[in-house]
Every structure is written in structure tokens, then in C-alpha cells.
JSON list of N, CA and C in Angstrom, two decimals:
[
{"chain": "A", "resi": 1, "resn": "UNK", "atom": "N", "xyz": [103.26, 108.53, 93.62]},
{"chain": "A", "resi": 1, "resn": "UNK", "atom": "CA", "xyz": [102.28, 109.09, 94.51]},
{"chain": "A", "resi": 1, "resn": "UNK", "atom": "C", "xyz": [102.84, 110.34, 95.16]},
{"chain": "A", "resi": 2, "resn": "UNK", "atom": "N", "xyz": [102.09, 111.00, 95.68]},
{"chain": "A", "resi": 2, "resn": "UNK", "atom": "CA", "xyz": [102.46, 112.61, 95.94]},
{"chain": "A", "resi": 2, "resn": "UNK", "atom": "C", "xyz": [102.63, 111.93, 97.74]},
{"chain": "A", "resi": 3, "resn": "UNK", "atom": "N", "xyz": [103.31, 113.22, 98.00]},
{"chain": "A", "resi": 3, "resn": "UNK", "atom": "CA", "xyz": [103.75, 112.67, 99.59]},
{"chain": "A", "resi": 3, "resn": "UNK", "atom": "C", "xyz": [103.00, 113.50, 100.33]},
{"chain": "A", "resi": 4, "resn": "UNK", "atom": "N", "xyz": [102.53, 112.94, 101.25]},
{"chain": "A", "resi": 4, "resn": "UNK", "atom": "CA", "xyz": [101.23, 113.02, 102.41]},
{"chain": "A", "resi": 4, "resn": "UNK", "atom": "C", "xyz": [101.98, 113.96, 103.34]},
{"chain": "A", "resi": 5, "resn": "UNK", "atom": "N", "xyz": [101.51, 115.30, 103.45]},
{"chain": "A", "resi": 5, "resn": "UNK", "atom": "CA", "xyz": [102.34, 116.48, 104.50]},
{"chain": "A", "resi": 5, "resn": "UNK", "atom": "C", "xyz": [102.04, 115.72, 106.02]},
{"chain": "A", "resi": 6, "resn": "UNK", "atom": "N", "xyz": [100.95, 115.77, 106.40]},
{"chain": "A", "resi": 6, "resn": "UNK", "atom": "CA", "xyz": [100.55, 115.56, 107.81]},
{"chain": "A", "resi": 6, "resn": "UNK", "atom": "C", "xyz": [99.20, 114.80, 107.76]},
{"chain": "A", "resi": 7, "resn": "UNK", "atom": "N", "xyz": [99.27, 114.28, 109.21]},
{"chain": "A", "resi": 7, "resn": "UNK", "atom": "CA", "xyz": [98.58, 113.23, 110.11]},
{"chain": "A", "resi": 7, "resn": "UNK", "atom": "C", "xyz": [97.25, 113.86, 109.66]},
{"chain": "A", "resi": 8, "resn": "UNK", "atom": "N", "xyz": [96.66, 115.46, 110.20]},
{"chain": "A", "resi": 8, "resn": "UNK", "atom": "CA", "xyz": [95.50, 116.38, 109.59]},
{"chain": "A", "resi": 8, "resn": "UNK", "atom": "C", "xyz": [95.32, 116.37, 108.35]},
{"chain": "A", "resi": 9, "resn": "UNK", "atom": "N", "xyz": [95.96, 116.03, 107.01]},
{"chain": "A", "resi": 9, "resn": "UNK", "atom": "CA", "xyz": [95.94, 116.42, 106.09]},
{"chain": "A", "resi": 9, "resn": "UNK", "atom": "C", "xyz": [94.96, 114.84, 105.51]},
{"chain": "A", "resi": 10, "resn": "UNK", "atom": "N", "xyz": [95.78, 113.50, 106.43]},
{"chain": "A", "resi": 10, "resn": "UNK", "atom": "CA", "xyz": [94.72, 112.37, 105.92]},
{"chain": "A", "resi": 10, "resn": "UNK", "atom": "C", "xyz": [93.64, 112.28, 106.37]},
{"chain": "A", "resi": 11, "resn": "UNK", "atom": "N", "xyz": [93.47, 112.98, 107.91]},
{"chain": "A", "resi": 11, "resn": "UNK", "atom": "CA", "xyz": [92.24, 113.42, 108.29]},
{"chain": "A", "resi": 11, "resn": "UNK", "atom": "C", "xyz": [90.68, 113.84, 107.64]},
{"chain": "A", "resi": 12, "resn": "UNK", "atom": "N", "xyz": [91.11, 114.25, 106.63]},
{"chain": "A", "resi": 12, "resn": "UNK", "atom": "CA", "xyz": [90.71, 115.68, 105.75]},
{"chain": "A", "resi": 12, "resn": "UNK", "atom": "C", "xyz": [89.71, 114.53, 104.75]},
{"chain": "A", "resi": 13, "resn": "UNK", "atom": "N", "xyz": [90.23, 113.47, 104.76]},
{"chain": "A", "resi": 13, "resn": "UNK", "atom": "CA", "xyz": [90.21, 112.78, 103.17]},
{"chain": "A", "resi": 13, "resn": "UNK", "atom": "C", "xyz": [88.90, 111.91, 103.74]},
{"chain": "A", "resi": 14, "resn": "UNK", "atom": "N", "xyz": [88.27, 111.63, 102.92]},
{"chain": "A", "resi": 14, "resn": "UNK", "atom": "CA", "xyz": [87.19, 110.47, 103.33]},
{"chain": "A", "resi": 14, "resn": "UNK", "atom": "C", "xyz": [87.52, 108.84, 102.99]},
{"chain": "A", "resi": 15, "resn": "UNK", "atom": "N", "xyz": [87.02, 108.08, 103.31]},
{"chain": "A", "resi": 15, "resn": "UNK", "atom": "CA", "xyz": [87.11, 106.57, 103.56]},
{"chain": "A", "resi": 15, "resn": "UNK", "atom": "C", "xyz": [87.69, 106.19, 101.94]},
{"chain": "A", "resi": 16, "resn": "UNK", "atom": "N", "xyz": [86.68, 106.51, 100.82]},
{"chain": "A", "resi": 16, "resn": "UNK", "atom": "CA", "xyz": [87.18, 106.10, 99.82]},
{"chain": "A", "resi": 16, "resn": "UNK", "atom": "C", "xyz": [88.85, 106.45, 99.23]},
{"chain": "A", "resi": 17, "resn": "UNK", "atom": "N", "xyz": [88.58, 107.70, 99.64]},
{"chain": "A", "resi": 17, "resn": "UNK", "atom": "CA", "xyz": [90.47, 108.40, 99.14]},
{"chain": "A", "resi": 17, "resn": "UNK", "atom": "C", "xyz": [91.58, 107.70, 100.24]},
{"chain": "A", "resi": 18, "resn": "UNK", "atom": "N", "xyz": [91.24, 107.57, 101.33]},
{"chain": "A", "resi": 18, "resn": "UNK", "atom": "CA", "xyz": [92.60, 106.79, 102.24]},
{"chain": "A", "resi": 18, "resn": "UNK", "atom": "C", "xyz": [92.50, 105.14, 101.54]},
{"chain": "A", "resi": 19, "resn": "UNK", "atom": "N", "xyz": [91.44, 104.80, 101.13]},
{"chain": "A", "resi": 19, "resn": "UNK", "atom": "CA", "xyz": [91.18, 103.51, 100.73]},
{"chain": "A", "resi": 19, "resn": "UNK", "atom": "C", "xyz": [92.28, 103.16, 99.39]},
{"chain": "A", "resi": 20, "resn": "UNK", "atom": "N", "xyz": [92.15, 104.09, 98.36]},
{"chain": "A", "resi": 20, "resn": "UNK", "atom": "CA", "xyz": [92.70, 104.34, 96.87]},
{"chain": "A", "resi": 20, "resn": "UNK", "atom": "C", "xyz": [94.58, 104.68, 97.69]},
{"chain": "A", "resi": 21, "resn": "UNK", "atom": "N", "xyz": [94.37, 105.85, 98.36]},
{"chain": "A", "resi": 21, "resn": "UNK", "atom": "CA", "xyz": [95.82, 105.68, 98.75]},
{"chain": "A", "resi": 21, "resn": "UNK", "atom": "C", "xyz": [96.65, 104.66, 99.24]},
{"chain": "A", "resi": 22, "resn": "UNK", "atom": "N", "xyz": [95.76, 104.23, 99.95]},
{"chain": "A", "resi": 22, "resn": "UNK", "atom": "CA", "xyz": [96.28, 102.51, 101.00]},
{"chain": "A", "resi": 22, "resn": "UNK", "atom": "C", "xyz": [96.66, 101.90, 99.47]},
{"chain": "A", "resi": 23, "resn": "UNK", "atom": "N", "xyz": [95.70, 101.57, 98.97]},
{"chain": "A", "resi": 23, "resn": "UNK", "atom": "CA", "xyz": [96.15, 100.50, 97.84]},
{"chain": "A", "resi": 23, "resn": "UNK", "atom": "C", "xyz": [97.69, 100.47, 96.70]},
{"chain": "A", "resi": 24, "resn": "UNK", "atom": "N", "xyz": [97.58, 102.54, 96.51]},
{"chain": "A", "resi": 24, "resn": "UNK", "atom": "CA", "xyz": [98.93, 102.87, 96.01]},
{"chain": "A", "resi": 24, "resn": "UNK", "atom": "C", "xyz": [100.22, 102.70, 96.59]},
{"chain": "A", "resi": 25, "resn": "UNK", "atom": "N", "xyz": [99.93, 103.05, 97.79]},
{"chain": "A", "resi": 25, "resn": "UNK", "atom": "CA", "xyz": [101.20, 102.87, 98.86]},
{"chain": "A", "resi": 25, "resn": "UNK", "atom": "C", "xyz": [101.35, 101.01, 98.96]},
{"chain": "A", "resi": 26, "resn": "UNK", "atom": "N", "xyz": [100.43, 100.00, 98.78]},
{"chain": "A", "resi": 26, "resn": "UNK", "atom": "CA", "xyz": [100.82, 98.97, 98.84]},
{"chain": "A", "resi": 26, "resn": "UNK", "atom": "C", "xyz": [101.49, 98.12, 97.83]},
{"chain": "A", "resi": 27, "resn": "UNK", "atom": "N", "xyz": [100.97, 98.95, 96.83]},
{"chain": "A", "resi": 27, "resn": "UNK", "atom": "CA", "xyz": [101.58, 98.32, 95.49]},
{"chain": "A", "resi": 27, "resn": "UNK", "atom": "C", "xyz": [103.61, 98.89, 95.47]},
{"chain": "A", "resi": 28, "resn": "UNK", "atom": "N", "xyz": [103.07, 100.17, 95.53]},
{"chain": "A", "resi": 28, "resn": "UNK", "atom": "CA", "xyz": [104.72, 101.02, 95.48]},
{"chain": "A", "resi": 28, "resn": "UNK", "atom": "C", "xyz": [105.60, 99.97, 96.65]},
{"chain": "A", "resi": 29, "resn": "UNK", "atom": "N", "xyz": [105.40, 99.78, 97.80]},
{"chain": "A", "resi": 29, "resn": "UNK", "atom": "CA", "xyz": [106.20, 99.02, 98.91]},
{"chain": "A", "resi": 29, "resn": "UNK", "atom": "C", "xyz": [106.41, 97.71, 98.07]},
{"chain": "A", "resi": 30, "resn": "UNK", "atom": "N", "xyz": [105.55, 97.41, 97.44]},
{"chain": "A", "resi": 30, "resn": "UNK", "atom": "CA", "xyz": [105.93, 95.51, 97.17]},
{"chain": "A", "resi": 30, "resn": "UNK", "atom": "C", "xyz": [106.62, 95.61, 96.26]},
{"chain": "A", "resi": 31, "resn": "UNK", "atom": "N", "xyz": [106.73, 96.83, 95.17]},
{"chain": "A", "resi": 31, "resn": "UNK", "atom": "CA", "xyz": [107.55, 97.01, 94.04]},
{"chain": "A", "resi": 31, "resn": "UNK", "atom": "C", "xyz": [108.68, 96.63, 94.74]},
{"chain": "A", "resi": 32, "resn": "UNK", "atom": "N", "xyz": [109.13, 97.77, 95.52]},
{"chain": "A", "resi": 32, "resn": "UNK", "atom": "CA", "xyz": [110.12, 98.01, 96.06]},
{"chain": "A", "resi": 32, "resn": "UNK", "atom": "C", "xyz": [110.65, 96.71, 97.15]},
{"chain": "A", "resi": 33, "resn": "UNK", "atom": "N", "xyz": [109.78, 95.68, 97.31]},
{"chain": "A", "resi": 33, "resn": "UNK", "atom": "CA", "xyz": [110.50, 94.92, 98.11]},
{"chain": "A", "resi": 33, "resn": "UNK", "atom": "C", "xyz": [110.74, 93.93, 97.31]},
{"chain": "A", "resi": 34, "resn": "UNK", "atom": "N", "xyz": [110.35, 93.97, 96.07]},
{"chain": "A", "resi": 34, "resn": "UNK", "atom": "CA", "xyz": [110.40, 92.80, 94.76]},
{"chain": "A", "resi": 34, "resn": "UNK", "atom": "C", "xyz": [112.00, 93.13, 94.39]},
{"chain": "A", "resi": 35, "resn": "UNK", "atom": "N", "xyz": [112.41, 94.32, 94.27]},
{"chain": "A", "resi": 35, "resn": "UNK", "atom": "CA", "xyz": [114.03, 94.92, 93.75]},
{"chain": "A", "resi": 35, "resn": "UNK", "atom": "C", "xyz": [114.81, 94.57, 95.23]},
{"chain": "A", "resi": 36, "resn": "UNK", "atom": "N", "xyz": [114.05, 94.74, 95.72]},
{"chain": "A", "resi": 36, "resn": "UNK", "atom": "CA", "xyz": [115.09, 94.57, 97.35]},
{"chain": "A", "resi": 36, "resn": "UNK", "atom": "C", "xyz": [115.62, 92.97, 96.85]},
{"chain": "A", "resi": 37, "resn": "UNK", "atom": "N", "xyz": [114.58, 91.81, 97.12]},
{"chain": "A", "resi": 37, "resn": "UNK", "atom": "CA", "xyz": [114.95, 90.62, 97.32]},
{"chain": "A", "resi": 37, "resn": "UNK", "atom": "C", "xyz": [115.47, 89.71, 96.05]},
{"chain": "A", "resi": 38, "resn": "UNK", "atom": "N", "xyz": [115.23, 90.65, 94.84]},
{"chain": "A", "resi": 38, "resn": "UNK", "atom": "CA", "xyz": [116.13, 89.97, 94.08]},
{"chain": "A", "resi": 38, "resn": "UNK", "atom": "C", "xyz": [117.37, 90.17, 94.06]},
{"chain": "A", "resi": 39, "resn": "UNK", "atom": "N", "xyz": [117.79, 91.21, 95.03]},
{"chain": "A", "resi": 39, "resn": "UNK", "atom": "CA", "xyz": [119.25, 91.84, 94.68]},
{"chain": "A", "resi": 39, "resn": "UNK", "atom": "C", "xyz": [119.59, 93.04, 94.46]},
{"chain": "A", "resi": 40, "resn": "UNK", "atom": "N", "xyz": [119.00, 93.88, 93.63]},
{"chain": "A", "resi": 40, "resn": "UNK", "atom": "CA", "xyz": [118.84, 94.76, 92.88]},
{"chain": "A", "resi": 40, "resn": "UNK", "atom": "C", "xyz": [119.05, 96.01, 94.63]},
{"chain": "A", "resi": 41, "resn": "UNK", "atom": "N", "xyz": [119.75, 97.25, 93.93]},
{"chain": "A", "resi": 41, "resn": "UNK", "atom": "CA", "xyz": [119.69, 98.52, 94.97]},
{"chain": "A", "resi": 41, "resn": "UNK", "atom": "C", "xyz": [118.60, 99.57, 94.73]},
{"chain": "A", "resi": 42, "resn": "UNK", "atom": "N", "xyz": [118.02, 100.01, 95.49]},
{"chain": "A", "resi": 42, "resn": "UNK", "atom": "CA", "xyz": [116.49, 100.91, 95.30]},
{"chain": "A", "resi": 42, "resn": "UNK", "atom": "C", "xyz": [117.58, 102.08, 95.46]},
{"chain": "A", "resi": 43, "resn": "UNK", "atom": "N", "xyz": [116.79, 103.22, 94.65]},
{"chain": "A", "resi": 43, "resn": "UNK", "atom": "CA", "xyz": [116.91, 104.18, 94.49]},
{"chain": "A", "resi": 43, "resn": "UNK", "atom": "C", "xyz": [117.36, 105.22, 96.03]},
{"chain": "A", "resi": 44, "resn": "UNK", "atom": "N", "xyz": [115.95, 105.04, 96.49]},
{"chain": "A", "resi": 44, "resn": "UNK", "atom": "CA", "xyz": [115.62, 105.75, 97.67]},
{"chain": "A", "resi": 44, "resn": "UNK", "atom": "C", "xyz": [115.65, 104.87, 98.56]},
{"chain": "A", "resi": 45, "resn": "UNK", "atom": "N", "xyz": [116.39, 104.35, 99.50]},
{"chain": "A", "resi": 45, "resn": "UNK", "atom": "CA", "xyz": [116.25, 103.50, 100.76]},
{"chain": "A", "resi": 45, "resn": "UNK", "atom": "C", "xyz": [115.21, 104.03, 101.85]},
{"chain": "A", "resi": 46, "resn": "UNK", "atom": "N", "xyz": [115.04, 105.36, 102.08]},
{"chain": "A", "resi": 46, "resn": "UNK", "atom": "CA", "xyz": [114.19, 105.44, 103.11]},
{"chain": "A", "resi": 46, "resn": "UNK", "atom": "C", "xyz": [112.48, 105.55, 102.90]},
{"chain": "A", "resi": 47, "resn": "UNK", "atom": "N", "xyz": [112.97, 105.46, 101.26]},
{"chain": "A", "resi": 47, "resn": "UNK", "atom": "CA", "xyz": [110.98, 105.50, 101.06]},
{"chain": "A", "resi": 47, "resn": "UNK", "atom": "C", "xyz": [110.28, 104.49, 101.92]},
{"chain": "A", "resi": 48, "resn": "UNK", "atom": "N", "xyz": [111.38, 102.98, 101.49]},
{"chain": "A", "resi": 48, "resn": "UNK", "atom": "CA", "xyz": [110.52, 102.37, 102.42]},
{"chain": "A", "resi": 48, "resn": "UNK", "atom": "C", "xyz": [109.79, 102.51, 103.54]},
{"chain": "A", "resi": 49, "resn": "UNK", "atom": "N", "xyz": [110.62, 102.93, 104.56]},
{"chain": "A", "resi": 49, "resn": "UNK", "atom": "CA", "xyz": [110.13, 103.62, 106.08]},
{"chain": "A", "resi": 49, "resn": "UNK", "atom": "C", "xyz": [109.24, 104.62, 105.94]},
{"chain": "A", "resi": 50, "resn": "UNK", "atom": "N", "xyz": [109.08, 105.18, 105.10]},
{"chain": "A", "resi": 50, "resn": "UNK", "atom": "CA", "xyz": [107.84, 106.86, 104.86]},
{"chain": "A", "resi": 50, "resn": "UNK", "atom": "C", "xyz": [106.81, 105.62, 104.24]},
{"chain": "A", "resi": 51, "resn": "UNK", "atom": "N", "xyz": [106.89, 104.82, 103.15]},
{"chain": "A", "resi": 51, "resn": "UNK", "atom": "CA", "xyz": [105.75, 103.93, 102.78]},
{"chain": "A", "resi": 51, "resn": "UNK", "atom": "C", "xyz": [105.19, 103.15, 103.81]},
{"chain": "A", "resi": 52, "resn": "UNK", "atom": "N", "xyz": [105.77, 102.36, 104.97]},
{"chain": "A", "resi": 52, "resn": "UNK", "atom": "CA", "xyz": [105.37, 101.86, 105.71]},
{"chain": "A", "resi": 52, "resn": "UNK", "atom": "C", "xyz": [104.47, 102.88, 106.48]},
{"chain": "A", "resi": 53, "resn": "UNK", "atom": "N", "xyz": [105.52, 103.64, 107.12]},
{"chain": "A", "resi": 53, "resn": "UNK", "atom": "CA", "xyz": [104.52, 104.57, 108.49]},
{"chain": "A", "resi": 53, "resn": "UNK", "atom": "C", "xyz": [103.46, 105.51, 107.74]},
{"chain": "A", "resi": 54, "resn": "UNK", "atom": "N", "xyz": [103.14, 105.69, 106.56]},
{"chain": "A", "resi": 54, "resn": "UNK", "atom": "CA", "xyz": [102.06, 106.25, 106.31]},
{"chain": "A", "resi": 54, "resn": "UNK", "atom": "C", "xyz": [101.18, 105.29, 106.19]},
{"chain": "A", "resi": 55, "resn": "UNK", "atom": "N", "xyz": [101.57, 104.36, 105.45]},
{"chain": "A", "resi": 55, "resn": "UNK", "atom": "CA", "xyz": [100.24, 103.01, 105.40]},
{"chain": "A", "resi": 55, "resn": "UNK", "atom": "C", "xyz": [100.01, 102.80, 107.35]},
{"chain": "A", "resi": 56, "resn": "UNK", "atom": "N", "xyz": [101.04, 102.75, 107.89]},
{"chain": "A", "resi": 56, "resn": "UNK", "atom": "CA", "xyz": [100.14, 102.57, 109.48]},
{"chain": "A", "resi": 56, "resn": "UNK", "atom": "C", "xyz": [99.33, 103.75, 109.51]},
{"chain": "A", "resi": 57, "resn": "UNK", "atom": "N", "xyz": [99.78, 105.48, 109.57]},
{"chain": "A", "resi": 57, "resn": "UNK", "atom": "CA", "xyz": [98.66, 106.01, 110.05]},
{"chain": "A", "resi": 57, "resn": "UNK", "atom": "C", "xyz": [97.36, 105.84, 109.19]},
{"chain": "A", "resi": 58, "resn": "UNK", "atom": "N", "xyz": [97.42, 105.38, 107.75]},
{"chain": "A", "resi": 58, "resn": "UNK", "atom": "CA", "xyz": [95.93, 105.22, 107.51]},
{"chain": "A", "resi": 58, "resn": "UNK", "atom": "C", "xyz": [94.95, 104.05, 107.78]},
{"chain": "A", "resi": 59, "resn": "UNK", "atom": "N", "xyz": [95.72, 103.32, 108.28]},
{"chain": "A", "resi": 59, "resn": "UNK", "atom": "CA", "xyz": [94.96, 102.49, 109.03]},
{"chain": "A", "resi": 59, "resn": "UNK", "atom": "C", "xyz": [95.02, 102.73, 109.90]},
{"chain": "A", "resi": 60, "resn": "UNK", "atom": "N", "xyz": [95.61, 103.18, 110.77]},
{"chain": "A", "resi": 60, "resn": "UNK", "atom": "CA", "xyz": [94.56, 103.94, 112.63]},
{"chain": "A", "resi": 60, "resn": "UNK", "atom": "C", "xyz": [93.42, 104.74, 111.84]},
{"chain": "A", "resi": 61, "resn": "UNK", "atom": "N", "xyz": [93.42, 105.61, 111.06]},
{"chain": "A", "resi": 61, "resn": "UNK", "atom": "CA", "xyz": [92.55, 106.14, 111.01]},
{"chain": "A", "resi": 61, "resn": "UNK", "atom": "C", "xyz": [91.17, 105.50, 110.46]},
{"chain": "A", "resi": 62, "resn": "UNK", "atom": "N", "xyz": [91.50, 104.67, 109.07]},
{"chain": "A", "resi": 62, "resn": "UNK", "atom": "CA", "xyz": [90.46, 104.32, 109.14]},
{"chain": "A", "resi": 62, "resn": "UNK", "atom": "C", "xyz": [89.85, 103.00, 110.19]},
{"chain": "A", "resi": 63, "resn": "UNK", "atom": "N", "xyz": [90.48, 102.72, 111.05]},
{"chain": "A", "resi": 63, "resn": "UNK", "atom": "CA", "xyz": [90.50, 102.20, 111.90]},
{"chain": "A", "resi": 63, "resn": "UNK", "atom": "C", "xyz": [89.83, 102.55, 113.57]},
{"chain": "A", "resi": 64, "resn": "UNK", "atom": "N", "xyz": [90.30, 104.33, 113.61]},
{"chain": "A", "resi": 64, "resn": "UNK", "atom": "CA", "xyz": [89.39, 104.81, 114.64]},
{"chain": "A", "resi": 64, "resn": "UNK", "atom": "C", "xyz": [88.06, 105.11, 113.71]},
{"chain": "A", "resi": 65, "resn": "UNK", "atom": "N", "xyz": [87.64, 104.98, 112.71]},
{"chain": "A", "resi": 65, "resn": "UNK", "atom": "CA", "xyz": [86.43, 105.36, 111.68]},
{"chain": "A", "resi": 65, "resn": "UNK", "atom": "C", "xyz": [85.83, 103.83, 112.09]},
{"chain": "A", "resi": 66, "resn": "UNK", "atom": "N", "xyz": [85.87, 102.81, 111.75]},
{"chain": "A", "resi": 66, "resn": "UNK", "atom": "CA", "xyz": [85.36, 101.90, 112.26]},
{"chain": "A", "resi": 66, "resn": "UNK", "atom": "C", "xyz": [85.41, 100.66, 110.89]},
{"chain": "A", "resi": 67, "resn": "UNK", "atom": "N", "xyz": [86.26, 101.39, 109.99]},
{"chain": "A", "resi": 67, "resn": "UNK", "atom": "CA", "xyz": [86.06, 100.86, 108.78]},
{"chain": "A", "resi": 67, "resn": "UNK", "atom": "C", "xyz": [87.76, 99.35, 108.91]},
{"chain": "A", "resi": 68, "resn": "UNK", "atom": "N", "xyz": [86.79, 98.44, 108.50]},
{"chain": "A", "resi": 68, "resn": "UNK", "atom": "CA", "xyz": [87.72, 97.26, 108.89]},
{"chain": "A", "resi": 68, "resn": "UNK", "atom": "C", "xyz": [88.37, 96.64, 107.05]},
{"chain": "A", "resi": 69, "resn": "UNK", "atom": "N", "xyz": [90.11, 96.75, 107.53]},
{"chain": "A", "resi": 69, "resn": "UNK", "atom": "CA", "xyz": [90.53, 96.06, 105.96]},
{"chain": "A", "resi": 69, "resn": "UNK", "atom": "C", "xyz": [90.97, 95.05, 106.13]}
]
């Protein structure tokens, strides 16, 4: 997945595209926590933390939108 510049930039996107992103970013994190707990060393250690805090801001947002996941 391409990396999200700014907070304005998910702004920008409508319900369906933060929706499709949420889902990518959830799959990529569980990958990555599937290699974590078997043992295995991830590549990138801090993706995790950029995968998490972007999945929070798209849920505030779609969240101040009114749209419930």
C-alpha cells in the first residue's frame, strides 16, 4: 500500500476509499503480527506503529462522518 502523506490528504477521500484502505491496512498489520508471533523478524519494525496510527486516524474520520465499523 502506498503511504498516506497527511491527516488532509484522507480527508480528501470519500467513505468508500478510507473503507478499501482500512481493510488493506488491516490485512498488512495481521500479516505482520502473524511473523511477529511465530517468531519470525519483520523487515520493518516501525511499520507497525505507522499501520496502527493511520488505521486510528481513519476511523476518527470516518467516525466524525457518522459512518459506524
Amino acid at each position: 500500500m502506498s503511504r498516506v502523506k497527511s491527516l488532509d490528504e484522507l480527508r480528501e477521500k470519500s467513505n468508500e476509499e478510507l473503507i478499501k484502505i482500512l481493510n488493506e491496512l488491516n490485512e498488512e498489520l495481521f500479516k505482520i503480527r502473524r511473523v511477529i508471533e511465530s517468531g519470525g523478524a519483520v523487515e520493518k519494525p516501525g511499520r507497525v506503529k505507522h499501520l496502527r496510527k493511520t488505521r486510528a486516524r481513519i476511523l476518527t474520520i470516518l467516525r466524525e462522518r457518522g459512518i459506524k465499523i
